[in-house]
Short mmCIF file of C-alpha atoms and ligand atoms in Angstrom, two decimals:
data_model
loop_
_atom_site.label_atom_id
_atom_site.label_comp_id
_atom_site.label_asym_id
_atom_site.label_seq_id
_atom_site.Cartn_x
_atom_site.Cartn_y
_atom_site.Cartn_z
CA MET Y 1 -14.51 -8.64 17.44
CA GLU Y 2 -11.52 -10.62 18.68
CA LYS Y 3 -7.99 -9.23 18.39
CA THR Y 4 -6.47 -8.89 14.94
CA LYS Y 5 -3.55 -11.23 14.28
CA TYR Y 6 -0.57 -10.27 12.14
CA ILE Y 7 1.36 -12.39 9.67
CA PHE Y 8 4.60 -10.93 8.32
CA VAL Y 9 6.13 -12.12 5.08
CA THR Y 10 9.81 -11.44 4.43
CA GLY Y 11 12.05 -12.54 1.61
CA GLY Y 12 15.64 -13.70 1.47
CA VAL Y 13 18.44 -14.71 -0.91
CA THR Y 14 17.08 -12.96 -4.02
CA SER Y 15 14.29 -10.66 -5.05
CA SER Y 16 11.44 -11.78 -7.34
CA LEU Y 17 10.68 -14.94 -5.35
CA GLY Y 18 7.00 -14.13 -5.41
CA LYS Y 19 6.26 -12.89 -1.88
CA GLY Y 20 3.19 -11.15 -3.25
CA ILE Y 21 1.81 -14.34 -4.78
CA ILE Y 22 2.52 -16.39 -1.65
CA SER Y 23 0.86 -13.71 0.51
CA ALA Y 24 -2.14 -13.51 -1.80
CA SER Y 25 -2.43 -17.33 -1.94
CA LEU Y 26 -2.30 -17.67 1.83
CA ALA Y 27 -4.85 -14.89 2.18
CA ARG Y 28 -7.13 -16.63 -0.31
CA LEU Y 29 -6.98 -19.89 1.67
CA LEU Y 30 -7.68 -18.14 4.97
CA GLN Y 31 -10.52 -16.26 3.32
CA GLY Y 32 -11.81 -19.62 2.05
CA ARG Y 33 -11.86 -20.84 5.64
CA GLY Y 34 -14.08 -17.94 6.59
CA TYR Y 35 -11.55 -15.41 7.92
CA SER Y 36 -11.60 -11.75 6.98
CA VAL Y 37 -8.10 -11.06 5.72
CA THR Y 38 -6.28 -8.22 4.06
CA ILE Y 39 -2.75 -7.77 2.82
CA GLN Y 40 -0.44 -4.82 3.19
CA LYS Y 41 2.76 -4.14 1.27
CA LEU Y 42 5.60 -2.16 2.85
CA ASP Y 43 7.98 -0.85 0.21
CA PRO Y 44 11.44 0.25 1.28
CA TYR Y 45 12.08 2.86 -1.44
CA ILE Y 46 12.05 6.61 -0.90
CA ASN Y 47 9.49 7.58 -3.53
CA VAL Y 48 6.30 8.52 -1.72
CA ASP Y 49 4.48 6.17 -4.09
CA PRO Y 50 5.32 4.45 -7.39
CA GLY Y 51 3.21 6.97 -9.33
CA THR Y 52 6.22 8.94 -10.51
CA MET Y 53 8.24 5.89 -11.55
CA ASN Y 54 8.68 4.72 -15.09
CA PRO Y 55 7.07 1.27 -15.63
CA TYR Y 56 10.52 0.03 -16.65
CA GLU Y 57 11.66 0.78 -13.10
CA HIS Y 58 8.80 -0.63 -11.16
CA GLY Y 59 6.30 -2.32 -13.44
CA GLU Y 60 2.74 -1.14 -13.58
CA CYS Y 61 1.40 1.37 -11.10
CA TYR Y 62 -1.76 -0.06 -9.56
CA VAL Y 63 -4.53 2.34 -8.53
CA THR Y 64 -7.07 1.71 -5.78
CA ASP Y 65 -10.63 3.01 -5.48
CA ASP Y 66 -9.50 5.71 -3.05
CA GLY Y 67 -6.98 6.98 -5.58
CA ALA Y 68 -3.74 5.58 -4.16
CA GLU Y 69 -0.99 4.89 -6.69
CA THR Y 70 0.48 1.65 -5.44
CA ASP Y 71 2.74 -1.31 -5.98
CA LEU Y 72 1.55 -3.90 -8.48
CA ASP Y 73 1.36 -6.53 -5.74
CA LEU Y 74 -1.87 -4.89 -4.61
CA GLY Y 75 -3.27 -5.99 -7.95
CA HIS Y 76 -2.50 -9.61 -7.07
CA TYR Y 77 -4.18 -9.18 -3.71
CA GLU Y 78 -7.35 -7.85 -5.29
CA ARG Y 79 -7.35 -10.42 -8.08
CA PHE Y 80 -6.95 -13.32 -5.64
CA LEU Y 81 -9.21 -12.06 -2.85
CA ASN Y 82 -11.84 -10.14 -4.82
CA VAL Y 83 -11.79 -7.38 -2.19
CA HIS Y 84 -10.76 -3.75 -2.58
CA THR Y 85 -7.55 -2.45 -1.12
CA SER Y 86 -6.82 1.16 -0.22
CA GLN Y 87 -4.07 3.66 0.53
CA ALA Y 88 -3.48 1.93 3.88
CA ASN Y 89 -2.51 -1.28 2.09
CA ASN Y 90 0.68 0.17 0.62
CA VAL Y 91 3.22 2.13 2.61
CA THR Y 92 6.62 3.30 1.40
CA THR Y 93 9.67 4.60 3.22
CA GLY Y 94 9.07 7.92 1.46
CA ARG Y 95 5.60 8.17 2.93
CA ILE Y 96 6.81 7.23 6.41
CA TYR Y 97 9.59 9.83 6.36
CA GLN Y 98 7.34 12.47 4.83
CA TYR Y 99 4.89 12.02 7.69
CA VAL Y 100 7.53 12.01 10.43
CA ILE Y 101 9.32 15.06 9.01
CA ASP Y 102 6.01 16.86 8.70
CA GLN Y 103 5.29 16.09 12.35
CA GLU Y 104 8.72 17.37 13.30
CA ARG Y 105 8.11 20.67 11.45
CA GLN Y 106 4.83 21.04 13.29
CA GLY Y 107 6.66 20.71 16.59
CA ALA Y 108 5.33 17.31 17.55
CA PHE Y 109 8.72 16.22 18.86
CA LEU Y 110 9.87 19.56 20.35
CA GLY Y 111 13.08 19.14 22.29
CA LYS Y 112 13.75 15.65 20.97
CA THR Y 113 16.21 14.32 18.43
CA VAL Y 114 14.17 12.60 15.72
CA GLN Y 115 15.70 9.21 14.88
CA VAL Y 116 15.13 6.04 12.90
CA ILE Y 117 14.57 4.26 16.19
CA PRO Y 118 12.09 5.05 17.70
CA HIS Y 119 10.41 7.61 15.44
CA ILE Y 120 10.57 5.90 12.06
CA THR Y 121 9.96 2.44 13.52
CA ASP Y 122 7.04 3.79 15.59
CA GLU Y 123 5.49 5.24 12.47
CA ILE Y 124 5.94 1.93 10.63
CA LYS Y 125 4.24 0.11 13.52
CA ARG Y 126 1.41 2.64 13.53
CA ARG Y 127 0.83 2.06 9.81
CA ILE Y 128 0.82 -1.70 10.29
CA LYS Y 129 -1.69 -1.47 13.14
CA LEU Y 130 -3.93 1.05 11.34
CA LEU Y 131 -5.54 -1.68 9.23
CA GLY Y 132 -6.08 -3.80 12.33
CA GLU Y 133 -7.76 -0.92 14.12
CA THR Y 134 -10.47 -0.66 11.48
CA GLY Y 135 -11.94 -3.78 13.13
CA GLU Y 136 -12.68 -5.17 9.67
CA PHE Y 137 -10.01 -7.84 9.61
CA GLN Y 138 -9.19 -10.87 11.73
CA ILE Y 139 -5.86 -11.40 10.03
CA ILE Y 140 -3.51 -8.93 8.38
CA ILE Y 141 -0.71 -10.18 6.17
CA THR Y 142 2.06 -7.62 5.95
CA GLU Y 143 4.57 -8.20 3.18
CA ILE Y 144 7.92 -6.48 3.66
CA GLY Y 145 9.36 -5.55 0.27
CA GLY Y 146 13.00 -6.04 -0.65
CA THR Y 147 15.35 -8.74 0.56
CA VAL Y 148 16.51 -9.35 4.12
CA GLY Y 149 19.96 -7.84 4.50
CA ASP Y 150 19.19 -4.74 2.43
CA ILE Y 151 20.10 -1.57 4.29
CA GLU Y 152 16.77 0.01 3.46
CA SER Y 153 14.72 -2.90 4.86
CA LEU Y 154 16.27 -2.71 8.33
CA PRO Y 155 13.77 -0.30 9.94
CA TYR Y 156 10.91 -2.54 8.76
CA ILE Y 157 12.51 -5.67 10.20
CA GLU Y 158 13.11 -3.83 13.46
CA ALA Y 159 9.49 -2.59 13.55
CA MET Y 160 8.34 -6.17 12.96
CA ARG Y 161 10.57 -7.41 15.81
CA GLN Y 162 9.16 -4.80 18.16
CA LEU Y 163 5.56 -5.57 17.22
CA ARG Y 164 6.15 -9.25 17.85
CA TRP Y 165 7.54 -8.39 21.26
CA GLU Y 166 4.66 -6.04 22.05
CA LEU Y 167 1.82 -8.20 20.80
CA GLY Y 168 3.23 -11.60 21.72
CA ALA Y 169 4.21 -14.68 19.76
CA ASP Y 170 0.63 -16.02 19.61
CA GLU Y 171 -0.62 -12.89 17.91
CA THR Y 172 2.05 -12.67 15.24
CA LEU Y 173 3.79 -14.93 12.81
CA VAL Y 174 6.78 -14.55 10.51
CA ILE Y 175 6.97 -16.37 7.20
CA HIS Y 176 10.31 -16.14 5.47
CA LEU Y 177 10.43 -16.89 1.77
CA THR Y 178 13.78 -18.10 0.46
CA LEU Y 179 15.36 -19.72 -2.54
CA VAL Y 180 16.68 -23.28 -2.56
CA PRO Y 181 18.75 -23.37 -5.73
CA TYR Y 182 19.52 -26.51 -7.71
CA LEU Y 183 23.13 -26.95 -8.71
CA ALA Y 184 23.07 -28.97 -11.90
CA ALA Y 185 26.77 -29.86 -11.69
CA ALA Y 186 26.34 -31.30 -8.20
CA GLY Y 187 22.86 -32.62 -8.98
CA GLU Y 188 21.68 -31.21 -5.66
CA LEU Y 189 19.40 -28.69 -4.03
CA LYS Y 190 21.41 -26.35 -1.83
CA THR Y 191 20.18 -25.13 1.54
CA LYS Y 192 23.08 -22.86 2.48
CA PRO Y 193 21.63 -19.62 1.03
CA THR Y 194 18.49 -20.26 3.10
CA GLN Y 195 20.55 -20.85 6.23
CA HIS Y 196 22.43 -17.60 5.65
CA SER Y 197 19.33 -15.62 5.03
CA VAL Y 198 17.69 -16.91 8.23
CA LYS Y 199 20.91 -16.01 10.08
CA LEU Y 200 20.59 -12.47 8.75
CA LEU Y 201 17.06 -12.29 10.13
CA LEU Y 202 18.27 -13.67 13.45
CA GLU Y 203 20.91 -10.93 13.61
CA SER Y 204 17.98 -8.52 13.65
CA GLY Y 205 16.36 -10.49 16.44
CA VAL Y 206 13.71 -12.24 14.38
CA GLN Y 207 13.27 -16.02 14.32
CA PRO Y 208 10.97 -16.95 11.44
CA ASP Y 209 8.19 -19.44 12.26
CA ILE Y 210 7.67 -20.78 8.76
CA LEU Y 211 10.03 -21.05 5.81
CA VAL Y 212 8.62 -21.15 2.32
CA ALA Y 213 11.28 -22.53 0.01
CA ARG Y 214 11.07 -21.55 -3.64
CA THR Y 215 12.51 -24.36 -5.68
CA GLU Y 216 12.59 -25.85 -9.15
CA HIS Y 217 12.73 -29.42 -7.80
CA THR Y 218 10.82 -31.25 -5.09
CA LEU Y 219 12.38 -30.88 -1.65
CA GLY Y 220 13.28 -34.35 -0.39
CA ASP Y 221 12.86 -35.24 3.29
CA ASP Y 222 16.59 -34.81 3.83
CA VAL Y 223 16.54 -31.27 2.45
CA ARG Y 224 13.50 -30.37 4.54
CA ARG Y 225 15.14 -31.78 7.65
CA LYS Y 226 18.36 -29.93 7.00
CA ILE Y 227 16.56 -26.62 6.56
CA ALA Y 228 14.45 -27.21 9.68
CA LEU Y 229 17.42 -28.17 11.82
CA PHE Y 230 19.74 -25.37 10.77
CA CYS Y 231 17.09 -22.69 10.64
CA ASN Y 232 15.49 -23.67 13.91
CA VAL Y 233 11.94 -24.30 12.69
CA ASN Y 234 9.63 -27.31 13.01
CA LEU Y 235 9.96 -29.89 10.28
CA ASN Y 236 6.38 -29.28 9.13
CA ALA Y 237 7.13 -25.55 8.96
CA VAL Y 238 9.33 -26.02 5.90
CA VAL Y 239 6.95 -25.40 3.04
CA GLU Y 240 7.80 -26.23 -0.55
CA SER Y 241 6.88 -23.71 -3.21
CA ILE Y 242 7.80 -25.39 -6.44
CA ASP Y 243 7.55 -23.71 -9.85
CA VAL Y 244 4.04 -24.01 -11.28
CA GLU Y 245 2.35 -23.45 -14.62
CA THR Y 246 0.43 -20.37 -13.55
CA ILE Y 247 0.39 -18.15 -10.47
CA TYR Y 248 -3.22 -19.25 -9.97
CA ASP Y 249 -1.96 -22.75 -9.09
CA VAL Y 250 -0.17 -21.43 -6.02
CA PRO Y 251 -3.14 -21.31 -3.59
CA LEU Y 252 -3.90 -24.99 -4.22
CA LYS Y 253 -0.22 -25.83 -3.92
CA MET Y 254 -0.06 -24.04 -0.58
CA LEU Y 255 -3.22 -25.86 0.52
CA ARG Y 256 -1.49 -29.16 -0.18
CA GLU Y 257 1.54 -27.97 1.78
CA LYS Y 258 -0.86 -27.02 4.61
CA LEU Y 259 0.46 -23.45 4.86
CA ASP Y 260 -2.94 -22.18 6.01
CA ARG Y 261 -3.28 -24.86 8.72
CA LEU Y 262 0.22 -24.15 9.92
CA CYS Y 263 -0.46 -20.44 10.25
CA LEU Y 264 -3.76 -20.90 12.06
CA ALA Y 265 -2.21 -23.38 14.49
CA LYS Y 266 0.63 -20.99 15.29
CA LEU Y 267 -1.80 -18.12 15.76
CA HIS Y 268 -4.06 -20.28 17.94
CA LEU Y 269 -7.00 -19.77 15.65
CA PRO Y 270 -9.54 -22.50 14.81
CA LEU Y 271 -9.30 -24.18 11.40
CA LYS Y 272 -13.05 -23.73 10.83
CA ASN Y 273 -14.12 -25.35 7.55
CA GLU Y 274 -11.86 -26.64 4.81
CA PRO Y 275 -11.22 -23.74 2.39
CA ASP Y 276 -13.95 -23.44 -0.17
CA MET Y 277 -11.92 -23.52 -3.39
CA GLU Y 278 -14.54 -24.95 -5.74
CA SER Y 279 -14.97 -21.82 -7.86
CA TRP Y 280 -11.20 -21.38 -7.94
CA LYS Y 281 -10.72 -24.94 -9.21
CA ASP Y 282 -13.42 -24.37 -11.76
CA PHE Y 283 -11.58 -21.26 -12.99
CA LEU Y 284 -8.32 -23.21 -13.21
CA PHE Y 285 -9.98 -26.01 -15.14
CA ARG Y 286 -11.37 -23.57 -17.70
CA LEU Y 287 -8.02 -21.80 -17.89
CA LYS Y 288 -6.14 -25.01 -18.58
CA ASN Y 289 -8.68 -26.64 -20.90
CA PRO Y 290 -9.62 -23.95 -23.41
CA LYS Y 291 -11.94 -24.84 -26.27
CA HIS Y 292 -10.82 -21.97 -28.50
CA GLU Y 293 -7.81 -19.81 -29.13
CA ILE Y 294 -7.59 -16.20 -30.28
CA ASN Y 295 -4.71 -13.93 -31.20
CA ILE Y 296 -4.76 -10.48 -29.66
CA ALA Y 297 -2.24 -7.74 -30.40
CA LEU Y 298 -1.19 -5.77 -27.33
CA VAL Y 299 0.13 -2.51 -28.69
CA GLY Y 300 2.09 -0.32 -26.33
CA LYS Y 301 5.48 1.17 -25.72
CA TYR Y 302 6.54 -0.85 -22.68
CA VAL Y 303 5.88 -4.26 -24.23
CA GLU Y 304 9.36 -5.66 -23.51
CA LEU Y 305 8.55 -5.68 -19.80
CA PRO Y 306 5.60 -7.95 -18.93
CA ASP Y 307 5.16 -6.28 -15.53
CA ALA Y 308 4.35 -2.96 -17.20
CA TYR Y 309 0.97 -4.29 -18.35
CA LYS Y 310 0.47 -6.81 -15.54
CA SER Y 311 -3.21 -6.10 -14.87
CA ILE Y 312 -4.09 -6.16 -18.57
CA ILE Y 313 -2.38 -9.53 -19.02
CA GLU Y 314 -4.15 -10.94 -15.95
CA SER Y 315 -7.50 -9.53 -17.10
CA PHE Y 316 -7.13 -11.48 -20.34
CA ILE Y 317 -6.43 -14.63 -18.32
CA HIS Y 318 -9.65 -14.12 -16.31
CA ALA Y 319 -11.75 -13.24 -19.36
CA GLY Y 320 -10.22 -16.02 -21.46
CA ALA Y 321 -11.03 -18.62 -18.78
CA GLU Y 322 -14.56 -17.24 -18.54
CA ARG Y 323 -15.03 -17.78 -22.30
CA GLU Y 324 -12.97 -21.00 -22.38
CA THR Y 325 -10.63 -19.32 -24.80
CA LYS Y 326 -6.87 -19.20 -24.77
CA VAL Y 327 -5.88 -15.61 -25.39
CA GLN Y 328 -2.57 -15.56 -27.18
CA LEU Y 329 -1.15 -12.09 -26.62
CA HIS Y 330 1.25 -10.67 -29.20
CA ASN Y 331 3.22 -7.77 -27.84
CA ILE Y 332 3.84 -5.15 -30.47
CA SER Y 333 5.94 -2.13 -29.74
CA SER Y 334 4.02 0.83 -31.14
CA GLU Y 335 7.30 2.48 -32.17
CA THR Y 336 7.84 -0.22 -34.77
CA ILE Y 337 4.47 0.28 -36.51
CA THR Y 338 4.34 2.34 -39.71
CA PRO Y 339 1.62 2.80 -42.38
CA GLU Y 340 3.70 0.53 -44.64
CA ASN Y 341 4.08 -2.43 -42.28
CA VAL Y 342 0.83 -2.22 -40.31
CA ALA Y 343 -1.03 -4.73 -42.49
CA SER Y 344 1.70 -7.33 -42.16
CA LYS Y 345 1.90 -6.82 -38.40
CA LEU Y 346 -1.83 -6.87 -37.70
CA GLY Y 347 -3.29 -8.74 -40.67
CA ASN Y 348 -3.75 -12.06 -38.83
CA ILE Y 349 -4.96 -10.91 -35.46
CA ASP Y 350 -8.47 -11.36 -34.06
CA GLY Y 351 -8.45 -8.23 -31.93
CA MET Y 352 -6.20 -5.40 -30.78
CA LEU Y 353 -5.81 -3.67 -27.44
CA VAL Y 354 -3.98 -0.34 -27.31
CA ALA Y 355 -2.44 0.16 -23.91
CA PRO Y 356 -2.31 3.11 -21.52
CA GLY Y 357 0.76 5.30 -21.43
CA PHE Y 358 2.31 8.74 -21.20
CA GLY Y 359 4.22 10.95 -23.60
CA ASP Y 360 4.91 11.16 -27.27
CA ARG Y 361 6.98 8.05 -27.93
CA GLY Y 362 5.19 5.49 -30.12
CA ILE Y 363 2.02 7.58 -30.54
CA GLU Y 364 1.98 7.64 -34.34
CA GLY Y 365 2.36 3.84 -34.46
CA LYS Y 366 -0.68 3.48 -32.21
CA ILE Y 367 -2.69 5.77 -34.45
CA ASP Y 368 -1.67 3.84 -37.60
CA ALA Y 369 -2.63 0.58 -35.89
CA ILE Y 370 -6.03 1.94 -34.86
CA LYS Y 371 -6.75 3.18 -38.39
CA PHE Y 372 -6.02 -0.32 -39.67
CA VAL Y 373 -8.31 -2.17 -37.27
CA ARG Y 374 -11.08 0.43 -37.63
CA GLU Y 375 -11.05 0.14 -41.41
CA ASN Y 376 -10.76 -3.64 -41.38
CA ASN Y 377 -13.49 -4.30 -38.80
CA ILE Y 378 -11.08 -5.93 -36.37
CA PRO Y 379 -12.26 -5.73 -32.73
CA PHE Y 380 -10.58 -2.86 -30.89
CA PHE Y 381 -10.23 -2.10 -27.20
CA GLY Y 382 -8.47 1.12 -26.19
CA ILE Y 383 -7.56 1.86 -22.60
CA CYS Y 384 -6.85 5.41 -21.42
CA LEU Y 385 -4.15 6.64 -23.81
CA GLY Y 386 -5.42 3.88 -26.13
CA MET Y 387 -8.85 5.53 -26.16
CA GLN Y 388 -7.32 8.96 -26.61
CA CYS Y 389 -5.39 7.70 -29.65
CA ALA Y 390 -8.64 6.32 -31.11
CA VAL Y 391 -10.18 9.79 -30.81
CA ILE Y 392 -7.17 11.39 -32.47
CA GLU Y 393 -7.23 8.83 -35.28
CA TYR Y 394 -10.92 9.44 -35.90
CA ALA Y 395 -10.43 13.19 -35.94
CA ARG Y 396 -7.59 12.94 -38.43
CA ASN Y 397 -8.91 10.28 -40.78
CA VAL Y 398 -12.68 10.55 -40.56
CA LEU Y 399 -13.25 14.20 -39.67
CA GLY Y 400 -10.29 15.18 -41.82
CA TRP Y 401 -8.52 17.32 -39.18
CA LYS Y 402 -4.98 16.35 -40.10
CA ASP Y 403 -3.39 18.27 -37.22
CA ALA Y 404 -5.72 16.84 -34.54
CA HIS Y 405 -3.86 15.75 -31.44
CA SER Y 406 -3.79 15.59 -27.68
CA THR Y 407 -2.29 18.67 -26.07
CA GLU Y 408 -0.08 16.23 -24.13
CA MET Y 409 1.87 15.73 -27.39
CA ASN Y 410 1.14 18.95 -29.27
CA SER Y 411 0.05 21.96 -27.25
CA LYS Y 412 -0.32 24.14 -30.37
CA THR Y 413 -2.76 22.05 -32.41
CA LYS Y 414 -5.89 23.78 -33.78
CA HIS Y 415 -7.85 20.62 -32.99
CA PRO Y 416 -7.04 19.69 -29.39
CA VAL Y 417 -9.46 16.76 -29.33
CA ILE Y 418 -7.83 15.51 -26.14
CA ASP Y 419 -7.03 18.30 -23.72
CA PHE Y 420 -6.11 19.12 -20.16
CA MET Y 421 -8.98 19.12 -17.74
CA GLU Y 422 -9.71 22.61 -16.43
CA SER Y 423 -8.80 21.45 -12.91
CA GLN Y 424 -5.40 20.23 -14.15
CA LYS Y 425 -4.31 23.48 -15.77
CA LYS Y 426 -2.77 24.97 -12.64
CA VAL Y 427 -1.16 21.77 -11.42
CA THR Y 428 2.64 21.80 -11.53
CA ARG Y 429 3.53 19.08 -9.05
CA LYS Y 430 3.71 15.61 -10.57
CA GLY Y 431 3.12 13.21 -7.64
CA GLY Y 432 -0.48 12.17 -6.92
CA THR Y 433 -2.02 14.98 -8.95
CA MET Y 434 -3.76 13.14 -11.78
CA ARG Y 435 -7.46 12.24 -11.89
CA LEU Y 436 -7.06 9.23 -9.66
CA GLY Y 437 -9.29 6.55 -8.23
CA ALA Y 438 -12.93 5.60 -8.62
CA TYR Y 439 -15.39 7.78 -10.55
CA ALA Y 440 -18.99 7.08 -11.46
CA CYS Y 441 -20.00 6.58 -15.08
CA ASP Y 442 -23.47 6.42 -16.66
CA LEU Y 443 -23.92 4.22 -19.71
CA THR Y 444 -26.16 4.77 -22.72
CA LYS Y 445 -28.90 2.17 -22.93
CA GLY Y 446 -28.27 -0.38 -25.65
CA SER Y 447 -24.61 0.57 -26.17
CA LYS Y 448 -21.96 -2.15 -26.34
CA ALA Y 449 -20.69 -1.06 -22.94
CA ASN Y 450 -24.17 -1.24 -21.46
CA LEU Y 451 -24.68 -4.72 -22.87
CA ALA Y 452 -21.32 -5.84 -21.54
CA TYR Y 453 -21.91 -4.62 -17.99
CA GLY Y 454 -25.59 -5.47 -17.93
CA LYS Y 455 -26.29 -2.28 -15.99
CA GLN Y 456 -26.36 1.46 -16.52
CA HIS Y 457 -24.41 2.86 -13.59
CA ILE Y 458 -20.86 1.77 -13.04
CA SER Y 459 -17.75 2.93 -11.22
CA GLU Y 460 -14.25 2.57 -12.61
CA ARG Y 461 -10.75 3.66 -11.66
CA HIS Y 462 -8.82 6.44 -13.34
CA ARG Y 463 -5.24 7.60 -13.71
CA HIS Y 464 -4.74 10.36 -16.23
CA ARG Y 465 -4.56 14.12 -16.73
CA PHE Y 466 -6.09 14.53 -20.18
CA GLU Y 467 -9.70 14.09 -21.32
CA PHE Y 468 -11.84 14.07 -24.42
CA ASN Y 469 -12.48 17.71 -25.30
CA ASN Y 470 -16.25 18.20 -25.12
CA LYS Y 471 -16.00 21.20 -27.47
CA PHE Y 472 -15.90 18.69 -30.32
CA THR Y 473 -18.66 16.34 -29.15
CA ASP Y 474 -21.14 17.17 -31.93
CA ASP Y 475 -18.56 16.86 -34.71
CA PHE Y 476 -17.67 13.36 -33.58
CA LYS Y 477 -21.28 12.32 -33.08
CA ASN Y 478 -22.21 13.51 -36.55
CA ALA Y 479 -19.31 11.48 -37.93
CA GLY Y 480 -20.46 8.24 -36.28
CA MET Y 481 -18.63 8.07 -32.98
CA SER Y 482 -20.79 7.71 -29.91
CA PHE Y 483 -20.07 8.53 -26.30
CA SER Y 484 -21.65 5.69 -24.43
CA GLY Y 485 -20.27 6.44 -20.98
CA THR Y 486 -20.07 9.81 -19.25
CA ASN Y 487 -19.37 11.05 -15.79
CA PRO Y 488 -22.68 12.13 -14.24
CA GLU Y 489 -21.20 15.10 -12.36
CA THR Y 490 -18.80 16.59 -14.88
CA GLY Y 491 -20.07 15.32 -18.22
CA LEU Y 492 -16.57 14.07 -19.04
CA VAL Y 493 -16.46 11.36 -21.70
CA GLU Y 494 -15.53 7.98 -20.23
CA ILE Y 495 -16.35 5.59 -23.09
CA ILE Y 496 -16.33 5.95 -26.87
CA GLU Y 497 -17.75 3.52 -29.41
CA ILE Y 498 -18.21 3.29 -33.16
CA GLU Y 499 -21.66 1.84 -33.68
CA LYS Y 500 -21.05 0.71 -37.25
CA HIS Y 501 -17.94 -1.26 -36.30
CA PRO Y 502 -18.37 -4.86 -35.02
CA TYR Y 503 -16.53 -3.97 -31.81
CA PHE Y 504 -14.74 -0.67 -31.27
CA VAL Y 505 -14.65 0.46 -27.64
CA GLY Y 506 -12.31 2.90 -25.95
CA VAL Y 507 -12.37 3.71 -22.25
CA GLN Y 508 -10.80 6.62 -20.42
CA PHE Y 509 -10.60 4.56 -17.21
CA HIS Y 510 -8.65 1.42 -16.37
CA PRO Y 511 -10.97 -1.61 -16.38
CA GLU Y 512 -7.97 -3.92 -15.96
CA LEU Y 513 -7.64 -2.75 -12.35
CA LYS Y 514 -10.94 -4.31 -11.41
CA SER Y 515 -10.77 -7.73 -13.03
CA THR Y 516 -10.52 -10.60 -10.52
CA VAL Y 517 -10.62 -14.38 -10.66
CA ALA Y 518 -14.11 -14.30 -9.15
CA ASN Y 519 -15.27 -11.40 -11.34
CA PRO Y 520 -13.61 -11.21 -14.76
CA HIS Y 521 -14.09 -7.69 -16.11
CA PRO Y 522 -17.15 -7.47 -18.41
CA LEU Y 523 -15.37 -5.33 -21.00
CA PHE Y 524 -12.53 -7.85 -21.32
CA VAL Y 525 -15.03 -10.71 -21.51
CA LYS Y 526 -16.98 -8.90 -24.22
CA PHE Y 527 -13.82 -8.06 -26.16
CA VAL Y 528 -12.63 -11.69 -26.04
CA LYS Y 529 -16.08 -12.74 -27.26
CA ALA Y 530 -15.94 -10.24 -30.14
CA ALA Y 531 -12.47 -11.43 -31.16
CA LEU Y 532 -13.60 -15.04 -31.03
CA GLU Y 533 -16.64 -14.27 -33.17
CA ARG Y 534 -14.41 -12.61 -35.74
CA LYS Y 535 -12.10 -15.60 -35.75
CA LEU Y 536 -14.97 -18.05 -36.21
CA VAL Y 537 -16.36 -16.23 -39.25
CA LYS Y 538 -12.95 -15.63 -40.80
N1 LIG G 601 -1.18 10.29 -20.84
C1 LIG G 601 -2.61 10.26 -20.81
C2 LIG G 601 -3.19 11.19 -19.76
O1 LIG G 601 -2.52 11.57 -18.83
C3 LIG G 601 -3.13 8.85 -20.60
C4 LIG G 601 -2.77 8.25 -19.28
C5 LIG G 601 -2.96 6.78 -19.22
O2 LIG G 601 -3.01 6.09 -20.24
N2 LIG G 601 -3.01 6.24 -18.02
O3 LIG G 601 -4.32 11.56 -19.85
#
């Protein structure tokens, strides 16, 4: 295979400009032209991975098949590209330092002073090139987290500069994403922040090739020319990224701005065919022209922060488009739910999803909410902690074990229906020690899960410590709960259902991590269908 080419994406002026979406959109276009592409995110924080961070700090923690706990941008990459990412696709400063310090302790640098340059930058370069060396990809898009000018980003910018020097300008490309703010009082778009941010990059020895300007208003020719002239790029290399209705519009917007053509020309790669975006356009059409609308309650404890449940929200977008249904999500903080107000909060919904989570806060509200939808035949979908709460609710209110609980919340309960896995009992370290990544699951023939997937053997991603306690299996079965998905090696329960209920499914894994534009997740599609059916008969 020919040499792998590298595209770097940096950001300037402010954070949250959407580097991840631009990277994923570009990757999708290049993929549509027949290139094998992957994306890598370099995160400048010192945590080894985001697994130990509160979702309020960092949004959702995304998990890959190989069990890496990663930045949520990897979710965008998978959703846009429909390919799996891995540990190699997300690297943090913590991981880089951990590796280098480990090497130092082993004597790898005996006699030498270990320094940011060259040791840290060398390790960054090695991580960037690792994906290229697999031989699987023609193009690697490496997104550098943070904002140019941050102290913690400097080693990454320096590593990028060195790689450009080593590999040559034809093999690498730098896209710099900036903000072009609109000053209402002056009635003008302002280019100065962009000029400054490019200057900052130049101070580190990097001249960007392409500027993607985030803006709320169309960039006129004069603004484009000004940016090109003062930032030293070609006029056609100033790309407008205007606010759009949905992130899924961005690839088509970038196609119109010719971002993919520009990159291929600079990398001396052939354009091949025009990107095949037919299925993408079809998805967008269904997304924007729904025939139905349903109201779904999203019950969790991080509901104020949309990024905390990013993959769940996106999965509903995919499944809704698939069923031509607008899914109106109503975020309900589980802490606010009580037995007294549950009917008024949930009375008008068509379905309820109880979200994943950790710890005691808001648990009783989730259990009250589940009791309500179970008794009122409202479609229910529980994910991870959401499934565990459904088990606890059933134990308390159907089996009559009032003290039933998960040992995560109550280690003394006589009915530990959710308990530590044996293998977790000795674990004391928190980072990377949960049941993580892809595990196989066998489905019971004829179950709702089996009908949804249309097959009997599946694989789904996990991120949890606690499990259904198989000691109680028979009690639950006799009381009408079925276990329609189990792990073939360990017998651990992966899916619960209540057969008599129109739609009551809880999963121990995280289906939301595998929903993509090309492949909406079957359990989300089925849940949307169940909610729609309920609405239509209401
Ligand atoms: N806290 C639960 C556990 O560790 C559920 C985790 C989750 O919802 N991801 O098992």
